[in-house]
Short mmCIF file of C-alpha atoms and ligand atoms in Angstrom, two decimals:
data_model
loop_
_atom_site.label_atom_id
_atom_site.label_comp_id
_atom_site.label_asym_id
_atom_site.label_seq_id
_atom_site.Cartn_x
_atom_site.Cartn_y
_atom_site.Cartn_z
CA UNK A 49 7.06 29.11 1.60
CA UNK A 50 5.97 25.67 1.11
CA UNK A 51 8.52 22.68 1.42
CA UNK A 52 9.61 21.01 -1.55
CA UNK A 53 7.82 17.52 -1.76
CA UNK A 54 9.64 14.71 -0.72
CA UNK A 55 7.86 12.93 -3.75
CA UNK A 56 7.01 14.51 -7.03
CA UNK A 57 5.54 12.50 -9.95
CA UNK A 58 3.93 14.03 -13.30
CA UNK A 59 2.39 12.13 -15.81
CA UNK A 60 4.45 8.69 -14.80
CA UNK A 61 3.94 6.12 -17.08
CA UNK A 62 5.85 2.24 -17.14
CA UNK A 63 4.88 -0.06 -19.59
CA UNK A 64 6.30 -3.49 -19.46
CA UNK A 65 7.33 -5.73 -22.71
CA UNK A 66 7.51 -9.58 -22.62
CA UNK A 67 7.57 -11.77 -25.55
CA UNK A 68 6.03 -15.24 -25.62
CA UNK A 69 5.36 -17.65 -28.06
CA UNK A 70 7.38 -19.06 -31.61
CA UNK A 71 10.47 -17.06 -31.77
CA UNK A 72 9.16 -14.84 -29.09
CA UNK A 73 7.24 -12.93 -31.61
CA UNK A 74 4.21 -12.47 -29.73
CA UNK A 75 4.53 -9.12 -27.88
CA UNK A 76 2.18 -8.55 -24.57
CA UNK A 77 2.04 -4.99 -23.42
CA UNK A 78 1.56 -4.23 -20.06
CA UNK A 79 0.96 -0.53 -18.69
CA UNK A 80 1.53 -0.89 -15.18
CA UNK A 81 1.61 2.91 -14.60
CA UNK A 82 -0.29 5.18 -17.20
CA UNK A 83 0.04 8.46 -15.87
CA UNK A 84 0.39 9.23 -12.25
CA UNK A 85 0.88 12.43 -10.61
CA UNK A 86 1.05 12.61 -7.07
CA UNK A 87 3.17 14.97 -4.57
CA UNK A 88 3.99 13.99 -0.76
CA UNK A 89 4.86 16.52 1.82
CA UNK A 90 8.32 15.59 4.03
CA UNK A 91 8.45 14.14 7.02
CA UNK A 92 5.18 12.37 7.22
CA UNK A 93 3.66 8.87 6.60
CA UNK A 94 2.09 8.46 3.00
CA UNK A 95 -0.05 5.57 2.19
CA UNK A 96 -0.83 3.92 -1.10
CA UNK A 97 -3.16 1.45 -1.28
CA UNK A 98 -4.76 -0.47 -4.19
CA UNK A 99 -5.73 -3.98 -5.41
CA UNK A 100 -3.51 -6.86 -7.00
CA UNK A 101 -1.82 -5.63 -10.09
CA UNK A 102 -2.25 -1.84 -9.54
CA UNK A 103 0.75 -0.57 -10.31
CA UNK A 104 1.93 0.24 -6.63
CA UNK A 105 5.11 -1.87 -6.71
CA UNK A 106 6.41 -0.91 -9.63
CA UNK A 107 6.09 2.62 -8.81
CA UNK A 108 8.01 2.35 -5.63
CA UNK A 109 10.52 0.89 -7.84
CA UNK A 110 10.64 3.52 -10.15
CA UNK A 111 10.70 5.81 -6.99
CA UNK A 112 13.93 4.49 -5.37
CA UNK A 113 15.88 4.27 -8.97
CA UNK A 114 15.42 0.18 -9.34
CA UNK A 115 13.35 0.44 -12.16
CA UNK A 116 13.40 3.27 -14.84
CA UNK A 117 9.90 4.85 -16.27
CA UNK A 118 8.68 4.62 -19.36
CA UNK A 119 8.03 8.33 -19.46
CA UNK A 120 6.92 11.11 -17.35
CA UNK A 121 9.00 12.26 -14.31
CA UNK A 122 9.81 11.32 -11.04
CA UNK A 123 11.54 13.40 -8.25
CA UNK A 124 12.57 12.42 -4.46
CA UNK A 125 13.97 15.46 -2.29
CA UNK A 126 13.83 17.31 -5.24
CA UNK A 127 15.87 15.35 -7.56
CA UNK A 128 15.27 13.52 -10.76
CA UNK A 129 15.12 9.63 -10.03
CA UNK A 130 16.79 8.98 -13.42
CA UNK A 131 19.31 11.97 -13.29
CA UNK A 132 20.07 12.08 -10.17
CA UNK A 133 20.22 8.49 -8.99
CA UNK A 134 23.55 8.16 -7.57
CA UNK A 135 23.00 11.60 -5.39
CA UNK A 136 19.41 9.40 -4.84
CA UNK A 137 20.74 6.18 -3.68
CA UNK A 138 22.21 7.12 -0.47
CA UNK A 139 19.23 9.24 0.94
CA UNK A 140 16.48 6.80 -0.21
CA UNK A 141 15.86 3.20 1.35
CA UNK A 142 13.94 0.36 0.02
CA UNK A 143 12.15 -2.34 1.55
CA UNK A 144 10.55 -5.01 -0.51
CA UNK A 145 9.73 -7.33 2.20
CA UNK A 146 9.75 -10.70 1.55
CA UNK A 147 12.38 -13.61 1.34
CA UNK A 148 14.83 -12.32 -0.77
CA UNK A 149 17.76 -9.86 -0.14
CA UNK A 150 18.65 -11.15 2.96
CA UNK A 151 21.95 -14.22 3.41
CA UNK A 152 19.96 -17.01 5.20
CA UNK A 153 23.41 -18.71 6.22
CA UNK A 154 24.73 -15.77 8.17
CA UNK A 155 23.92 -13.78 11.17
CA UNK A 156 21.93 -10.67 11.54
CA UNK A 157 24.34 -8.87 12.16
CA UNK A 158 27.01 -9.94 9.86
CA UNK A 159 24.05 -9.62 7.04
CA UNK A 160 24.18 -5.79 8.19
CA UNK A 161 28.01 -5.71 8.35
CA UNK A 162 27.23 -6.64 4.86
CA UNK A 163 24.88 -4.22 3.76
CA UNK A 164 26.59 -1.05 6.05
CA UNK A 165 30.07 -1.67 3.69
CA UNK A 166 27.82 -1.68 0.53
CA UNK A 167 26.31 1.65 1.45
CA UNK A 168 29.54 2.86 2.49
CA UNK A 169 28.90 3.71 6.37
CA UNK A 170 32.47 3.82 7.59
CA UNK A 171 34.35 1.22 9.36
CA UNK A 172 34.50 3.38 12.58
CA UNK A 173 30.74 4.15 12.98
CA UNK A 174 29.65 0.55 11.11
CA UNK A 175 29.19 -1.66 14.36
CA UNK A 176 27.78 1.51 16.49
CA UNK A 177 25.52 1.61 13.52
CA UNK A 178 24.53 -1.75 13.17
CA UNK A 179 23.75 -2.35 17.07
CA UNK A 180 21.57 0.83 16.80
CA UNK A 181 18.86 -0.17 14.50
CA UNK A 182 19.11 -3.80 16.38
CA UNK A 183 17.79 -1.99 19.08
CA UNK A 184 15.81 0.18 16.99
CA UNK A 185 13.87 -3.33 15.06
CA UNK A 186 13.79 -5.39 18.40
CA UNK A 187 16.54 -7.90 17.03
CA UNK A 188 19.86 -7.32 19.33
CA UNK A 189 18.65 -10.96 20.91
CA UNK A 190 18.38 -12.88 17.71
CA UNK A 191 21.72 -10.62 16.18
CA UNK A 192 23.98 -13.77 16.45
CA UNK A 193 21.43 -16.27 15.10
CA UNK A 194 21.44 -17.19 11.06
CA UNK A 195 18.65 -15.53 9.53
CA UNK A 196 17.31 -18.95 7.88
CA UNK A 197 16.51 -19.64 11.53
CA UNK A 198 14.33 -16.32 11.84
CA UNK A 199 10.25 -16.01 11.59
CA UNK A 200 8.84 -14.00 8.95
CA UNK A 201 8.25 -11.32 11.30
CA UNK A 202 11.80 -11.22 12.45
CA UNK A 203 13.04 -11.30 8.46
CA UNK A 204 11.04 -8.41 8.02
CA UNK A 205 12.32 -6.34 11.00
CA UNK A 206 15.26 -7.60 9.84
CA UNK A 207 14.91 -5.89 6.24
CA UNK A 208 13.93 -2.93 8.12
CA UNK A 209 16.92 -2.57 9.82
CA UNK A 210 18.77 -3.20 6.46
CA UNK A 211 17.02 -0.08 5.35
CA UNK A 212 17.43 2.20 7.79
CA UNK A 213 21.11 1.30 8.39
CA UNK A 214 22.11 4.13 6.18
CA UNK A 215 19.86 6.71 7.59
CA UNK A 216 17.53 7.92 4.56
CA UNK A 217 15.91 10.69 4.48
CA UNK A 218 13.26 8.72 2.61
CA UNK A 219 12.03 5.21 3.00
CA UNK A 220 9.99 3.35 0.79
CA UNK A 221 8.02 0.15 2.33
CA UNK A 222 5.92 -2.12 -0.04
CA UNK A 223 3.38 -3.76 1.85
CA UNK A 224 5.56 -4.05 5.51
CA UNK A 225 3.17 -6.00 7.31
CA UNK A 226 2.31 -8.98 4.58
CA UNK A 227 2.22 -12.66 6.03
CA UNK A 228 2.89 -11.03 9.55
CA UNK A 229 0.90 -12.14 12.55
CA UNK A 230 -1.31 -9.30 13.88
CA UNK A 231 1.56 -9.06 17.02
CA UNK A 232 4.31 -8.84 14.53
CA UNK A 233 2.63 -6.97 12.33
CA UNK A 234 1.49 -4.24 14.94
CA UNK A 235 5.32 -4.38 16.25
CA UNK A 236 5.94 -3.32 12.72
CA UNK A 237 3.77 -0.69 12.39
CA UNK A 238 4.98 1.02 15.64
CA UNK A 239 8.05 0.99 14.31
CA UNK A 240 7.50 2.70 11.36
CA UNK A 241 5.47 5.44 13.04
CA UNK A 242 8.91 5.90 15.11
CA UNK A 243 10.98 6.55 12.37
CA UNK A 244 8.56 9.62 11.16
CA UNK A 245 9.40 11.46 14.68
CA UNK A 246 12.73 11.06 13.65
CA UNK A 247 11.58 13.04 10.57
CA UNK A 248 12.06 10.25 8.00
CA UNK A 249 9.14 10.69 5.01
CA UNK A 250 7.73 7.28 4.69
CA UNK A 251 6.29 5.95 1.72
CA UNK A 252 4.28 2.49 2.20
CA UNK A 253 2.21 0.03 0.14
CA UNK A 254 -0.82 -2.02 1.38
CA UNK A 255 -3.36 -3.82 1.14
CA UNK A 256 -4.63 -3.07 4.44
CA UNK A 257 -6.93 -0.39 4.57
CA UNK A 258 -6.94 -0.38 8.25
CA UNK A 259 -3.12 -0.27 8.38
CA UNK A 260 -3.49 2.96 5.88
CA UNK A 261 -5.84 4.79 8.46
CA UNK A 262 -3.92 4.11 11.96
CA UNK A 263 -0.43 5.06 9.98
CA UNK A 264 -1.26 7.01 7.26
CA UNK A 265 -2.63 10.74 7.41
CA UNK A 266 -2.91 10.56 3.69
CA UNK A 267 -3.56 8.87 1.58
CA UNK A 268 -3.91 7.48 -2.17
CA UNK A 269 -5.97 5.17 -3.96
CA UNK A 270 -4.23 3.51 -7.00
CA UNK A 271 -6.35 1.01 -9.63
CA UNK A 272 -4.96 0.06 -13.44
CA UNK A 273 -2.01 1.98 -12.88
CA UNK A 274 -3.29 5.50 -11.93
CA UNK A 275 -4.48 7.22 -9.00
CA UNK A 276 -8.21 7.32 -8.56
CA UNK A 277 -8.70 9.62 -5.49
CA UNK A 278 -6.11 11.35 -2.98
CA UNK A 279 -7.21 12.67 0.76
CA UNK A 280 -7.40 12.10 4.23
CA UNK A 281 -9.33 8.90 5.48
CA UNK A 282 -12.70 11.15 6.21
CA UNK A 283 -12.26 12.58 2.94
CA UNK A 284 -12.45 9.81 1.30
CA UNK A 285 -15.37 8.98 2.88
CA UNK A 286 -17.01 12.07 2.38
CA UNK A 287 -16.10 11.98 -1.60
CA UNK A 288 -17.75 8.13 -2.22
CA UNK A 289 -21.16 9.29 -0.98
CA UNK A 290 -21.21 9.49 3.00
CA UNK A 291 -20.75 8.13 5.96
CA UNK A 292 -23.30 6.07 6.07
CA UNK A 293 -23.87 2.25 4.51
CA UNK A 294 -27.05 0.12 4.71
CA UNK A 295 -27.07 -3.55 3.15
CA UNK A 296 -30.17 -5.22 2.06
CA UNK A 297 -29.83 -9.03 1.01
CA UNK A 298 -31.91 -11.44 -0.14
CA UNK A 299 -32.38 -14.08 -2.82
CA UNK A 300 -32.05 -11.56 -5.65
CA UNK A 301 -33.77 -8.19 -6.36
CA UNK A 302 -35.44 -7.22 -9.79
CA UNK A 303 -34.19 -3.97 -11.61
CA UNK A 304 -37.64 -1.74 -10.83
CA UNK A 305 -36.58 -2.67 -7.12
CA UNK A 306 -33.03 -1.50 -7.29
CA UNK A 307 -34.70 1.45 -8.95
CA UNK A 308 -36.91 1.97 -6.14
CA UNK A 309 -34.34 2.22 -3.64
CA UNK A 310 -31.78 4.67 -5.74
CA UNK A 311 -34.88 6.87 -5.83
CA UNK A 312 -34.55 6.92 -1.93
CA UNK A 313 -33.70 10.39 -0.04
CA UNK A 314 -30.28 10.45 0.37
CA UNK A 315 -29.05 7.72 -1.62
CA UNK A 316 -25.89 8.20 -3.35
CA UNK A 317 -25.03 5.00 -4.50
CA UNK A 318 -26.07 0.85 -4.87
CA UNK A 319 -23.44 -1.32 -5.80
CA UNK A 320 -24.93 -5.09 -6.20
CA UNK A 321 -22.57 -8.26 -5.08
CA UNK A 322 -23.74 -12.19 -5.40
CA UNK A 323 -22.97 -13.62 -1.84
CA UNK A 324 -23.20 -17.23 -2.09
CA UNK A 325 -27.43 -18.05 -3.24
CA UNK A 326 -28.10 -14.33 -1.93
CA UNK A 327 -27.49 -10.68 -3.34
CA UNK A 328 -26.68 -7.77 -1.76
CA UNK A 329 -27.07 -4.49 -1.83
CA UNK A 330 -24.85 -2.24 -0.66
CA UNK A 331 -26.31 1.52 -0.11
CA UNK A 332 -24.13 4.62 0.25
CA UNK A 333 -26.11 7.48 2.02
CA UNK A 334 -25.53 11.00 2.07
CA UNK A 335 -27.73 12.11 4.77
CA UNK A 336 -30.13 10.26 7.57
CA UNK A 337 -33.51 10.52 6.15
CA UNK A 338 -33.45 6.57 4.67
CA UNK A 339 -33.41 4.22 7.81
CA UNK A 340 -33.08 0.43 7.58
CA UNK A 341 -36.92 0.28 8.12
CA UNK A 342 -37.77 2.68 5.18
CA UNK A 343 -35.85 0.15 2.84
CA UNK A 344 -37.71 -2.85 3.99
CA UNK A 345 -41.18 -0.68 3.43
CA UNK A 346 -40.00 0.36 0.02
CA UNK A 347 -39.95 -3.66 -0.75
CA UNK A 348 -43.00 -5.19 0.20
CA UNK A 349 -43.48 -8.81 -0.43
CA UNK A 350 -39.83 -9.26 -0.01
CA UNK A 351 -40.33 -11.93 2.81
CA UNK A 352 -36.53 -12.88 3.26
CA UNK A 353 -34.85 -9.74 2.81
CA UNK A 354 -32.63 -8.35 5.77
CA UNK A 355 -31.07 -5.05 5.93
CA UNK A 356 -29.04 -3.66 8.53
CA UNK A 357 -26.49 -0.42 9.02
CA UNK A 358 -23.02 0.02 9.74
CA UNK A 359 -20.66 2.58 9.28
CA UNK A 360 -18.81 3.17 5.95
CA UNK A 361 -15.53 1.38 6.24
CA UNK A 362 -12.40 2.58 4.76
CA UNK A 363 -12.38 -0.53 2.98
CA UNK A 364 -15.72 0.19 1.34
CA UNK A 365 -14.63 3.67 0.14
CA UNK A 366 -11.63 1.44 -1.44
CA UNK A 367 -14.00 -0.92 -3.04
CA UNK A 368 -15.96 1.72 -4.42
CA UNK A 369 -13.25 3.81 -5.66
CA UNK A 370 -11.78 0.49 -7.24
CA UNK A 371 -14.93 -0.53 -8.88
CA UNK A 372 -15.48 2.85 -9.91
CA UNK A 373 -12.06 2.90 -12.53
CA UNK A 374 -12.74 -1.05 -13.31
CA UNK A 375 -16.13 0.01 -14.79
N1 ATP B 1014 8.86 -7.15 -14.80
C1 ATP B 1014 7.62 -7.16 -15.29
N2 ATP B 1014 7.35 -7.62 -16.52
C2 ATP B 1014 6.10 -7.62 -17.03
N3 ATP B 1014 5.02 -7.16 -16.36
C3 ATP B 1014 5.22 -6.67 -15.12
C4 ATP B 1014 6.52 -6.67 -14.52
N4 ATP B 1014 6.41 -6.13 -13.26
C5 ATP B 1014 5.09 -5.84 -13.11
N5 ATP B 1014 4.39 -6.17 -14.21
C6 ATP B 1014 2.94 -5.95 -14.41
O1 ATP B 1014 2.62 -4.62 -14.09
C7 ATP B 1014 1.40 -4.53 -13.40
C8 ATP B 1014 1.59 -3.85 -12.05
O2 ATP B 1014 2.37 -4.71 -11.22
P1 ATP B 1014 2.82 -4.28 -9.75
O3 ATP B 1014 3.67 -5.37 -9.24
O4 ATP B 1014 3.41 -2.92 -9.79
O5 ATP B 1014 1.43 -4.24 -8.98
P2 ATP B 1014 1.17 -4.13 -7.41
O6 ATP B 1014 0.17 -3.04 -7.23
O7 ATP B 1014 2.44 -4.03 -6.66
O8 ATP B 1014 0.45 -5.52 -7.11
P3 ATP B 1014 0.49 -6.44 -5.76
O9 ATP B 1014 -0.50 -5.83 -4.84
O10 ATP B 1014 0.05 -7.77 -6.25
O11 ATP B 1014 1.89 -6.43 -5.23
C9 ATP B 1014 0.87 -5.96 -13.30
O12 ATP B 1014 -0.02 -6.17 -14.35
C10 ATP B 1014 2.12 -6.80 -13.48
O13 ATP B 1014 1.80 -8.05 -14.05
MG1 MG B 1015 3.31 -5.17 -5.18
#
C-alpha cells in the first residue's frame, strides 16, 4: 500500500487583489499560484526552489492554514487545509524566518514559555519541553539572553525551536538559511536533516540550489506560480539536456554562428547571456561527441572567443527550467 502523502495539492490556485489609485478603483491582479499539483511522500526532506516572486511563499502559507487559496485543494496528513485547519494547526509548524514573530525584549526561553502556552503543551511537560529543543537548536547558552541581543543565525535557530516546540508531524521552512553565514547556515541545515530521522516530513523553500541537493532528495522547480519540473537532482539534469555544459564567449556571435553550433552532435540546447562587453553561450550536451576544440573549429576567424567545460550545475538546470516558463 502506498502511504498517504504528507502533502497533496491539485490544481492550487491564489490570486491576490490590491487596489491603488483614486478611490482605490484601480484593481491589480496578481496570480501568485495558478495551478499547482504536487504530492510529497512522509517523512522525508522536500525542496522547492524557484526565483523571486514564484509563488513559493505563499504556497507554504496556504499549506500551514495562514493563508486560504483561491481555489483548488490542499491536503497535509491527509486533511483539507481549509476544513480541517484546527485538527491542522497542532501537527503542522511554520517557520518564516526572518525578524518578526519573535519578542526582542525577552529571553529565549521565556519567548518559548510563550509560544509552548499558545500551542497548549501543558504546564508539566512545558519547561522539559522548552530545554529540549534548546539543546536540540544549540541555544541552552544564550536561553537567558534577550533575543534583540541575538545574531541572525541565533534568531533563526531560535524560530526553529519555536517550531518544533510542539512536535509536528510536518514542518514547513521558507528559505531557513537566508542572510546566514555559511557556519550558521550549515549549523542550520544539519539541523534540519536531524529532525527527518526523527521522522518529521520537511517542507523547505530556497533559493539555494546547492542547499536543495545536500538536503533535499526531491525536489521541485516552481516559476510564475506553477511547477515547471519535479525529480531527483540527476533527473533534473538528465531532463534539461545532459550532463554536460560548454561556454563559448566572445564579443558577440552572429545568428548563422549560433546556428552552426545547435547543428553540433549532441547539442541539446544554447541559451545566449550579455556578460558585461562579451556574450556567452551556454551549450547543453547530450552526449560527448562535441569537445571544446570542435566548437572553436566550427568558428573560424573568431580570434577572441574562449570556450571551456564544466559540469552542469544544479543551478543551470534551474536557470534553464526558469527561462524555459519565462519564454
Ligand atoms: N499579500 C499579497 N498581496 C498582493 N500580492 C502578493 C501578496 N503576497 C504575495 N503577493 C504576490 O504574489 C507573488 C508570489 O509571491 P511569493 O511571496 O509567494 O513569492 P516567493 O516565491 O516566496 O518569492 P521570494 O523568493 O521573493 O520570497 C508575487 O508576485 C507577490 O508580489
Ligand atoms: Mg518567499
Amino acid at each position: 500500500m502506498t502511504p498517504i502523502p504528507a502533502i497533496e495539492t491539485r490544481g492550487l490556485t491564489r490570486t491576490f487583489e490590491s487596489r491603488k489609485g483614486f478611490l482605490f478603483r484601480e484593481v491589480t491582479r496578481t496570480e501568485a499560484l495558478r495551478g499547482v499539483d504536487l504530492a510529497v511522500a512522509p517523512e522525508s526532506i522536500f525542496g522547492l526552489l524557484g526565483p523571486n516572486g514564484a509563488g513559493k511563499t505563499t504556497f507554504v502559507k496556504i499549506l500551514s492554514t495562514l493563508l486560504l487559496p483561491t481555489g483548488g485543494k490542499a491536503s497535509v496528513l491527509g486533511h483539507d487545509v481549509v476544513d480541517d485547519s484546527a485538527w491542522l494547526r497542532p501537527r503542522i509548524g511554520l517557520v518564516l524566518g526572518g525578524e518578526r514573530g519573535l519578542y526582542n525584549r525577552i529571553n529565549a526561553r521565556d519567548n518559548l514559555r510563550y509560544f509552548a502556552d499558545l500551542y497548549g503543551i501543558p504546564t508539566r511537560e512545558r519547561e522539559a519541553r522548552i530545554e529540549s529543543v534548546l539543546e536540540r537548536v544549540g541555544l541552552t547558552w544564550a536561553a537567558d539572553r534577550r533575543v534583540e541581543e541575538y545574531s541572525r543565525g541565533m534568531k533563526q535557530k531560535l524560530h526553529i525551536a519555536r517550531g518544533i516546540l510542539h512536535r509536528p508531524q510536518v514542518l514547513f521552512l521558507d528559505e531557513p538559511t537566508i542572510g546566514l553565514d555559511p557556519k550558521s547556515a550549515r549549523e542550520t541545515r544539519k539541523l534540519v536533516r536531524s529532525l527527518v530521522s526523527d521522522g518529521v516530513t520537511i517542507f523547505l523553500t530556497t533559493h539555494y540550489m546547492f542547499e536543495a541537493e545536500e538536503l533535499c532528495p526531491e525536489i521541485a522547480v516552481m516559476s510564475k506560480g506553477r511547477i515547471v519540473a519535479r525529480d531527483t537532482v540527476a533527473g533534473l539534469r538528465h531532463l534539461v539536456g545532459g550532463d554536460r555544459t560548454l561556454e563559448a564567449e566572445a564579443y558577440g556571435f552572429e545568428d548563422r554562428e549560433v546556428a552552426t553550433l545547435r547543428a553540433l552532435p549532441g547539442v541539446s540546447k544554447i541559451v545566449s547571456e550579455e556578460y558585461g562587453p562579451k556574450t556567452r553561450l551556454t551549450l547543453r550536451l547530450r552526449s560527448l561527441e562535441t569537445t571544446p576544440d570542435d566548437v572553436q573549429a566550427a568558428l573560424p576567424g573568431h580570434t577572441e572567443l574562449s570556450v571551456r567545460e564544466r559540469r552542469t550545475s544544479l543551478e543551470d538546470v534551474y536557470l534553464d527550467l526558469v527561462e524555459e516558463e519565462a519564454r
